[in-house]
Amino acid sequence: MKKFFTLMTLVVCLSTFTGTAFADSAVTRIKDIAKVQGVRNNQLMGYGLVVGLPGTGDSDDTLQMIQSTVSLLRSFGITVNAADMDSDNVAAVMVTATLPPFVREGDTIDVTVSSMGDADSIQGGTLLQTPLRAANGEVYAVAQGPVSTGGFVAGNGSGNKAQKNFPTVGTTPNGAIVEKTLEDDLGKNGQISLSLSQVDFTTATRITNAINAAYGGIARAANPGRIDINIPAYYRANVVGFVASIEELPVMPDNIAKVVVNERTGTIVMGGNVTVDECAITQGGLSIRVQRSQEVSQPDPFSYGSTMVTNNTEVDAKESGSSSIVMPATSNINDIIGALNAVGATPRDCISILQAMKAAGAIHAVLEII
């Protein structure tokens, strides 16, 4: 009878645990788990000015705005004393953008404009010509154009103010023109390399075998995160087509057993290949309630006593009956969660129990807390 009860407990529906998800490896494309080395984005950044603001720009205390405005006017032959600057329709901003791979001169990219002073809003302003540099210091694009924030700020400085979204950060769609092309060296030496999204020996081997099965012995796993591929001679003039054909090859990726726990939200995400050793789990709770009350004591009539107020404290402690579960060594993590749900464990109780099981060495998986 006890064994029957244990089995029935394990098959309880898991739907009551809304914060838990399970995932098994499935056949997928190489394109979804690996990418070609060298095909990457590059970050660009620049410093500029946004002008034309309706009094919502930087104050006189923002020195970078004043110095930048004076330098800008001096480049146009206009000499202005920095001490005489009193303009709140200009804001100093940082401009950022992402340079996609294989772009050419004249292509346009989006930019993000962010205030770096004390401006209230940059909505409606115009970004002046701003060179955008990469990490090597070279200019790859130049940005200019109207700024759109998608928000607003209204009110006065006395505290009556309404704000929507972030009016100090905006975008300029297609606001930057690419001025320099990155070198396109894809397959120039007759070889390309694939980088795995998740480094894994088994997955790298399976990808290598899938490519070799389709094109012969052209692929070699240099390490668990990189696969080197020799481009066949008949594909040397069509490297893009060769990469596209490789990306469509099916493969079953492999992952390490992992349980990811988010203590802030009570969420548990785990792989279906997580297994456990035989263990016993006891779950119970102690509830303590403290109540305070006041009583008034009245003296007898015609006596010389006085009215007294007394404070009474009542402590009530209740301990719910603990529930014990014995899990066999053939159980997996799905069985454990289902059994814990059956005895009324909350998501946070399950998180604590999983941490204790990991500390006891009963779970064969990586427990990651985020």
XYZ file of C-alpha atoms in Angstrom:
370
model
C 0.000 0.000 0.000
C 2.853 2.374 0.814
C 4.469 1.700 -2.557
C 1.171 2.334 -4.312
C 0.810 5.685 -2.489
C 4.320 6.715 -3.531
C 3.652 5.893 -7.178
C 0.370 7.787 -7.126
C 2.132 10.792 -5.623
C 4.709 10.850 -8.408
C 2.143 10.981 -11.209
C 0.242 13.976 -9.818
C -0.382 16.557 -12.519
C 2.366 19.191 -12.693
C 0.048 21.909 -13.904
C -0.343 23.333 -10.398
C 3.298 24.444 -10.524
C 2.960 27.436 -12.808
C 6.564 28.590 -12.533
C 8.264 25.437 -13.772
C 9.192 24.475 -17.319
C 10.905 21.416 -18.782
C 12.898 21.145 -21.984
C 14.375 18.237 -23.899
C 16.856 18.401 -26.749
C 15.237 18.351 -30.167
C 16.486 18.231 -33.735
C 17.310 21.718 -34.945
C 19.245 23.469 -37.664
C 22.943 24.237 -37.396
C 21.963 27.842 -38.099
C 20.163 28.040 -34.753
C 23.030 26.774 -32.580
C 26.141 28.066 -34.384
C 27.298 31.054 -36.399
C 30.080 31.748 -38.860
C 33.111 33.360 -37.287
C 33.762 36.862 -38.569
C 30.087 37.582 -39.203
C 29.522 39.923 -36.288
C 28.300 43.369 -35.341
C 30.560 46.205 -34.249
C 29.704 48.890 -31.709
C 30.095 52.559 -32.591
C 30.016 55.583 -30.300
C 30.312 59.339 -30.607
C 29.774 62.609 -28.740
C 27.520 65.319 -30.131
C 25.029 68.097 -29.551
C 21.256 68.208 -29.887
C 19.910 71.668 -30.717
C 16.482 73.234 -31.152
C 15.072 72.148 -27.786
C 12.188 74.218 -26.311
C 13.989 75.168 -23.108
C 14.468 71.551 -22.012
C 18.199 71.351 -22.717
C 21.196 71.427 -20.386
C 21.555 74.154 -17.786
C 24.508 76.516 -17.407
C 26.035 74.067 -14.929
C 26.708 71.523 -17.695
C 30.246 72.478 -18.660
C 30.618 69.951 -21.473
C 27.670 71.452 -23.318
C 29.019 75.000 -22.962
C 32.532 74.048 -24.060
C 31.216 72.016 -27.014
C 28.952 74.840 -28.161
C 31.761 77.384 -27.960
C 34.096 75.083 -29.925
C 31.409 74.447 -32.543
C 30.741 78.143 -33.061
C 34.482 78.859 -33.220
C 34.816 76.353 -36.078
C 32.346 78.518 -38.008
C 34.309 81.682 -37.270
C 32.099 82.897 -34.426
C 33.843 83.817 -31.168
C 31.742 83.514 -28.026
C 32.798 83.855 -24.415
C 31.881 80.735 -22.430
C 30.913 82.892 -19.439
C 28.264 84.607 -21.536
C 26.619 81.368 -22.640
C 23.044 81.113 -21.342
C 21.176 78.694 -23.561
C 18.899 75.886 -22.508
C 17.960 74.736 -25.973
C 21.150 72.675 -26.441
C 21.972 69.308 -24.864
C 25.205 67.318 -24.806
C 24.548 63.718 -25.842
C 26.263 60.406 -26.452
C 25.383 58.736 -29.744
C 25.618 54.950 -30.075
C 24.984 52.600 -32.983
C 25.576 49.029 -34.107
C 27.402 48.455 -37.371
C 26.075 45.257 -38.988
C 28.389 42.969 -40.957
C 28.829 43.387 -44.706
C 27.493 46.955 -44.888
C 28.883 49.211 -47.606
C 29.619 52.916 -47.892
C 26.424 54.891 -48.185
C 24.246 52.437 -46.250
C 22.302 53.896 -43.333
C 21.946 52.573 -39.785
C 19.866 53.583 -36.751
C 21.400 55.507 -33.862
C 20.470 55.998 -30.217
C 20.883 59.451 -28.670
C 21.252 59.724 -24.872
C 21.562 62.866 -22.801
C 24.657 63.073 -20.604
C 23.841 66.359 -18.864
C 20.841 67.603 -16.882
C 18.475 68.129 -19.814
C 14.798 67.495 -19.083
C 14.037 66.245 -22.585
C 15.623 65.981 -26.022
C 12.275 65.456 -27.767
C 11.992 67.458 -30.983
C 15.684 68.351 -31.120
C 18.091 67.849 -34.006
C 21.339 65.956 -33.660
C 24.229 67.798 -35.265
C 26.802 65.956 -37.361
C 28.494 63.430 -35.066
C 31.346 61.085 -36.106
C 30.885 57.551 -34.762
C 34.054 55.649 -33.880
C 34.752 51.981 -33.232
C 36.976 50.555 -30.519
C 40.047 51.058 -32.723
C 39.367 54.811 -32.872
C 38.487 54.910 -36.568
C 35.349 56.644 -37.849
C 32.965 54.220 -39.565
C 29.775 56.317 -39.720
C 28.491 59.865 -39.290
C 25.139 60.599 -37.615
C 22.810 63.558 -37.994
C 19.074 64.177 -37.965
C 15.944 64.742 -35.870
C 15.592 62.924 -32.553
C 12.438 61.060 -31.559
C 11.984 59.920 -27.966
C 8.461 58.496 -27.990
C 7.783 60.138 -24.615
C 7.217 63.499 -23.025
C 7.655 65.497 -19.835
C 5.200 68.225 -18.833
C 4.941 70.442 -15.772
C 7.043 72.889 -13.825
C 9.916 72.701 -11.422
C 7.724 72.969 -8.311
C 6.959 69.259 -8.347
C 3.834 69.162 -10.517
C 5.285 67.139 -13.365
C 4.083 64.310 -15.598
C 6.466 62.110 -17.540
C 6.000 59.244 -19.977
C 8.792 56.868 -20.958
C 12.310 58.366 -21.007
C 12.429 61.718 -22.808
C 16.198 61.980 -22.318
C 16.878 58.994 -24.608
C 15.809 59.002 -28.252
C 16.500 57.428 -31.604
C 17.203 58.647 -35.104
C 16.098 55.980 -37.584
C 18.553 55.678 -40.480
C 20.297 58.654 -38.925
C 23.873 57.542 -39.625
C 25.575 57.063 -42.982
C 28.270 54.392 -43.213
C 31.545 55.936 -44.339
C 33.850 52.923 -44.189
C 33.305 49.287 -45.153
C 34.603 46.421 -43.092
C 36.765 43.933 -44.947
C 34.773 41.022 -46.381
C 37.205 38.128 -45.912
C 34.618 35.348 -45.669
C 36.163 32.187 -47.097
C 39.092 33.984 -48.772
C 41.566 31.371 -47.539
C 39.298 28.511 -48.600
C 38.100 27.876 -45.059
C 35.350 29.026 -42.728
C 34.808 28.358 -39.029
C 31.623 27.862 -37.036
C 31.281 29.096 -33.461
C 28.847 27.241 -31.204
C 26.416 29.268 -29.122
C 26.889 26.806 -26.242
C 30.295 25.162 -25.946
C 29.803 21.399 -25.822
C 31.963 18.454 -26.930
C 29.026 16.268 -27.962
C 27.296 18.985 -29.960
C 30.512 19.901 -31.765
C 31.030 16.246 -32.699
C 27.471 15.878 -33.977
C 27.745 19.010 -36.122
C 31.038 17.792 -37.547
C 29.545 14.398 -38.386
C 26.497 16.004 -40.026
C 28.667 18.195 -42.275
C 31.003 15.342 -43.197
C 28.049 13.087 -43.979
C 26.756 15.669 -46.459
C 30.022 16.876 -48.056
C 32.705 14.352 -47.146
C 35.564 14.864 -44.711
C 35.732 18.646 -44.898
C 34.933 19.505 -41.254
C 37.032 19.160 -38.113
C 36.184 20.131 -34.553
C 39.164 22.198 -33.419
C 37.687 22.494 -29.920
C 34.225 22.150 -28.341
C 33.372 25.695 -29.409
C 34.803 25.884 -32.951
C 34.505 23.793 -36.094
C 36.834 24.415 -39.044
C 35.415 23.675 -42.509
C 37.293 23.482 -45.806
C 35.195 24.925 -48.623
C 34.819 22.415 -51.500
C 36.354 23.519 -54.783
C 32.990 23.659 -56.520
C 31.723 26.092 -53.861
C 34.705 28.495 -53.874
C 32.818 30.923 -56.103
C 29.617 30.612 -54.073
C 30.596 30.779 -50.414
C 27.227 32.270 -49.446
C 25.386 29.314 -50.969
C 27.732 26.887 -49.224
C 27.141 28.511 -45.827
C 23.380 28.528 -46.433
C 23.400 24.795 -47.217
C 25.363 24.017 -44.048
C 23.051 26.119 -41.892
C 20.060 24.024 -42.985
C 21.592 20.693 -41.945
C 19.651 19.084 -39.066
C 21.447 18.141 -35.856
C 20.439 17.211 -32.320
C 22.324 19.420 -29.835
C 23.322 18.104 -26.448
C 23.273 20.074 -23.212
C 24.574 19.500 -19.745
C 22.007 18.731 -17.078
C 21.102 22.088 -15.546
C 18.502 23.510 -13.183
C 18.093 27.301 -13.307
C 16.421 28.947 -10.320
C 15.181 32.529 -10.046
C 14.564 33.169 -6.350
C 13.046 36.614 -6.972
C 10.158 35.264 -9.042
C 10.018 31.671 -7.821
C 10.707 30.314 -11.308
C 12.431 26.990 -11.971
C 13.577 25.968 -15.462
C 15.232 22.594 -15.902
C 16.261 20.116 -18.544
C 14.513 16.789 -18.827
C 17.800 14.873 -18.551
C 18.326 15.839 -14.901
C 18.448 12.723 -12.682
C 18.625 12.163 -8.929
C 19.839 9.545 -6.490
C 17.574 7.903 -3.967
C 16.709 10.403 -1.265
C 14.079 11.248 1.345
C 12.405 14.664 1.507
C 10.448 16.030 4.462
C 8.397 19.173 4.098
C 6.489 20.856 6.901
C 5.702 24.280 8.304
C 5.459 26.138 11.585
C 2.927 28.966 11.960
C 3.237 31.390 14.907
C 0.654 34.092 15.616
C 1.115 36.809 18.229
C -1.911 38.909 19.269
C -1.942 41.891 21.589
C -5.037 43.174 23.408
C -5.846 45.706 26.113
C -8.168 45.153 29.069
C -9.630 47.772 31.394
C -9.934 46.965 35.108
C -12.581 48.993 36.972
C -12.532 49.316 40.805
C -15.542 48.430 42.959
C -18.140 51.142 43.541
C -17.342 53.619 46.367
C -13.824 52.194 46.683
C -10.627 54.137 46.619
C -9.230 52.186 43.613
C -8.429 53.615 40.196
C -9.066 52.389 36.672
C -6.172 50.357 35.273
C -5.395 49.401 31.652
C -3.444 46.174 31.161
C -1.736 44.833 28.020
C -2.196 41.149 27.301
C -0.136 39.176 24.779
C -1.368 35.891 23.378
C 0.961 33.573 21.474
C -0.506 30.798 19.349
C 1.873 28.353 17.622
C 0.708 25.717 15.171
C 2.859 23.196 13.371
C 1.367 21.504 10.360
C 1.981 17.837 9.874
C 5.138 17.252 7.870
C 5.002 15.247 4.664
C 7.757 12.823 3.767
C 8.574 11.573 0.276
C 11.006 8.803 -0.611
C 12.274 9.080 -4.186
C 13.877 6.042 -5.832
C 17.164 6.353 -7.690
C 15.394 6.037 -11.046
C 13.405 9.217 -10.475
C 14.088 12.377 -12.421
C 13.515 15.996 -11.519
C 10.024 15.924 -13.021
C 8.995 13.304 -10.485
C 10.375 15.356 -7.615
C 8.460 18.501 -8.550
C 5.289 16.517 -9.069
C 5.630 14.860 -5.675
C 6.343 18.202 -3.955
C 3.248 19.684 -5.544
C 1.249 16.749 -4.207
C 2.218 17.535 -0.602
C 1.446 21.246 -1.005
C 4.948 22.670 -1.415
C 5.026 26.194 -2.842
C 7.434 27.200 -5.616
C 9.754 28.797 -3.088
C 9.643 25.611 -0.971
C 10.657 23.671 -4.067
C 13.579 26.030 -4.644
C 14.837 25.504 -1.092
C 14.433 21.742 -1.395
C 16.315 21.657 -4.699
C 19.171 23.642 -3.149
C 19.303 21.224 -0.208
C 19.272 18.221 -2.553
C 22.131 19.712 -4.545
C 24.104 20.290 -1.336
C 23.475 16.637 -0.402
C 24.725 15.478 -3.795
C 21.398 13.923 -4.729
C 20.891 15.939 -7.941
C 23.141 15.186 -10.923
C 22.954 18.603 -12.544
C 24.336 22.111 -12.391
C 22.198 24.277 -10.122
C 22.379 27.878 -11.343
C 20.766 30.670 -9.317
C 19.992 33.915 -11.129
